[in-house]
Amino acid sequence: MKKITVIAIMLLATVTFAQSKNEQATIEVDGVCMMCKSRIEKACLATKGVKSANWNVETHELKLYYNAQKTNLDSIKTKIASAGHDTKDIKATEEQYLSVHPCCRYRDNAVKEEHNE
């Protein structure tokens, strides 16, 4: 009986400590080019706890891998907005948006069309 109790306690301790604090998420971020990609990924990686960030120019999907004990999606989205890019939930202010290079102004239809050619 003693052995079973010890094994049960060890198993419970292992399961408790083995729980992962790392999470994955995919969010949509507005942008149009490789400069946008660099800016978006750098903003994410500057957020404490973000381990990797990969933004796809064509799909506008940002794939994140982050430590949920150090950050959360709202903090990451806020950092992206401060770099001048919109997410579905948090939009960059006009001042933040205008800080991006003129060829990266994704809200401008002419710029979007230029990148689609």
Short mmCIF file of C-alpha atoms in Angstrom, two decimals:
data_model
loop_
_atom_site.label_atom_id
_atom_site.label_comp_id
_atom_site.label_asym_id
_atom_site.label_seq_id
_atom_site.Cartn_x
_atom_site.Cartn_y
_atom_site.Cartn_z
CA MET A 1 0.00 0.00 0.00
CA LYS A 2 2.89 2.33 0.80
CA LYS A 3 4.41 1.79 -2.64
CA ILE A 4 1.13 2.59 -4.38
CA THR A 5 0.78 5.82 -2.40
CA VAL A 6 4.35 6.88 -3.20
CA ILE A 7 3.89 6.07 -6.89
CA ALA A 8 0.58 7.99 -6.98
CA ILE A 9 2.19 11.05 -5.37
CA MET A 10 5.13 10.94 -7.79
CA LEU A 11 2.80 10.60 -10.77
CA LEU A 12 0.66 13.52 -9.58
CA ALA A 13 3.76 15.69 -9.06
CA THR A 14 5.06 14.82 -12.53
CA VAL A 15 1.75 15.67 -14.19
CA THR A 16 1.51 18.97 -12.31
CA PHE A 17 5.02 20.12 -13.27
CA ALA A 18 4.77 18.83 -16.83
CA GLN A 19 1.96 21.20 -17.76
CA SER A 20 3.21 23.44 -20.51
CA LYS A 21 3.19 27.19 -20.05
CA ASN A 22 3.87 27.70 -23.75
CA GLU A 23 0.97 28.42 -26.07
CA GLN A 24 0.46 28.79 -29.79
CA ALA A 25 -1.89 31.23 -31.47
CA THR A 26 -2.71 32.49 -34.94
CA ILE A 27 -4.03 36.01 -35.43
CA GLU A 28 -4.71 38.18 -38.45
CA VAL A 29 -2.54 41.28 -38.83
CA ASP A 30 -2.87 43.87 -41.60
CA GLY A 31 0.16 44.61 -43.77
CA VAL A 32 1.27 44.40 -47.40
CA CYS A 33 4.98 43.65 -47.82
CA MET A 34 8.21 42.21 -46.48
CA MET A 35 8.97 45.44 -44.58
CA CYS A 36 5.63 44.95 -42.81
CA LYS A 37 6.60 41.35 -42.06
CA SER A 38 9.85 42.46 -40.47
CA ARG A 39 8.15 45.21 -38.43
CA ILE A 40 5.33 42.93 -37.19
CA GLU A 41 7.68 40.10 -36.22
CA LYS A 42 10.12 42.46 -34.48
CA ALA A 43 7.27 44.01 -32.48
CA CYS A 44 6.16 40.57 -31.35
CA LEU A 45 9.63 39.39 -30.45
CA ALA A 46 10.16 42.59 -28.43
CA THR A 47 7.29 41.46 -26.20
CA LYS A 48 8.64 39.58 -23.17
CA GLY A 49 7.62 35.92 -23.38
CA VAL A 50 7.21 35.68 -27.17
CA LYS A 51 9.43 32.86 -28.42
CA SER A 52 8.64 32.98 -32.13
CA ALA A 53 6.56 35.02 -34.55
CA ASN A 54 6.03 34.35 -38.25
CA TRP A 55 3.76 36.60 -40.34
CA ASN A 56 2.65 35.45 -43.80
CA VAL A 57 2.49 38.29 -46.37
CA GLU A 58 -0.15 36.56 -48.52
CA THR A 59 -2.54 35.28 -45.84
CA HIS A 60 -1.86 38.01 -43.22
CA GLU A 61 -1.73 35.27 -40.58
CA LEU A 62 0.68 35.68 -37.70
CA LYS A 63 1.68 32.44 -36.02
CA LEU A 64 2.89 32.92 -32.47
CA TYR A 65 4.56 30.74 -29.88
CA TYR A 66 4.72 32.39 -26.46
CA ASN A 67 4.98 31.81 -22.72
CA ALA A 68 1.51 32.42 -21.28
CA GLN A 69 2.99 33.06 -17.83
CA LYS A 70 4.92 36.06 -19.15
CA THR A 71 2.52 37.60 -21.69
CA ASN A 72 -0.90 37.29 -23.30
CA LEU A 73 -2.43 37.90 -26.71
CA ASP A 74 -3.74 41.37 -25.80
CA SER A 75 -0.23 42.52 -24.85
CA ILE A 76 1.15 41.16 -28.11
CA LYS A 77 -1.63 42.81 -30.14
CA THR A 78 -0.99 46.12 -28.38
CA LYS A 79 2.70 45.89 -29.27
CA ILE A 80 1.78 45.18 -32.92
CA ALA A 81 -0.53 48.22 -32.96
CA SER A 82 2.22 50.39 -31.49
CA ALA A 83 4.34 49.36 -34.50
CA GLY A 84 1.58 50.68 -36.80
CA HIS A 85 -0.34 47.53 -37.73
CA ASP A 86 -3.97 46.59 -37.08
CA THR A 87 -5.29 43.35 -35.66
CA LYS A 88 -8.93 42.39 -35.57
CA ASP A 89 -9.26 43.51 -31.94
CA ILE A 90 -6.74 46.34 -31.56
CA LYS A 91 -6.23 49.04 -34.20
CA ALA A 92 -3.18 51.25 -34.53
CA THR A 93 -3.82 54.92 -33.85
CA GLU A 94 -3.54 57.28 -36.81
CA GLU A 95 -0.17 58.48 -35.50
CA GLN A 96 1.11 54.89 -35.16
CA TYR A 97 -0.21 53.98 -38.61
CA LEU A 98 1.43 57.02 -40.24
CA SER A 99 4.77 56.04 -38.69
CA VAL A 100 5.09 53.11 -41.13
CA HIS A 101 6.86 53.56 -44.48
CA PRO A 102 4.54 55.02 -47.17
CA CYS A 103 4.70 51.77 -49.20
CA CYS A 104 3.39 49.90 -46.13
CA ARG A 105 0.17 51.92 -45.72
CA TYR A 106 -2.18 48.94 -45.92
CA ARG A 107 -5.30 51.07 -45.32
CA ASP A 108 -4.70 52.84 -48.64
CA ASN A 109 -6.30 50.97 -51.56
CA ALA A 110 -3.73 52.27 -54.05
CA VAL A 111 -0.91 50.82 -51.95
CA LYS A 112 -2.73 47.47 -51.70
CA GLU A 113 -3.24 47.34 -55.46
CA GLU A 114 0.41 48.21 -56.05
CA HIS A 115 1.51 45.21 -53.98
CA ASN A 116 -0.90 42.86 -55.77
CA GLU A 117 0.63 43.52 -59.20
#
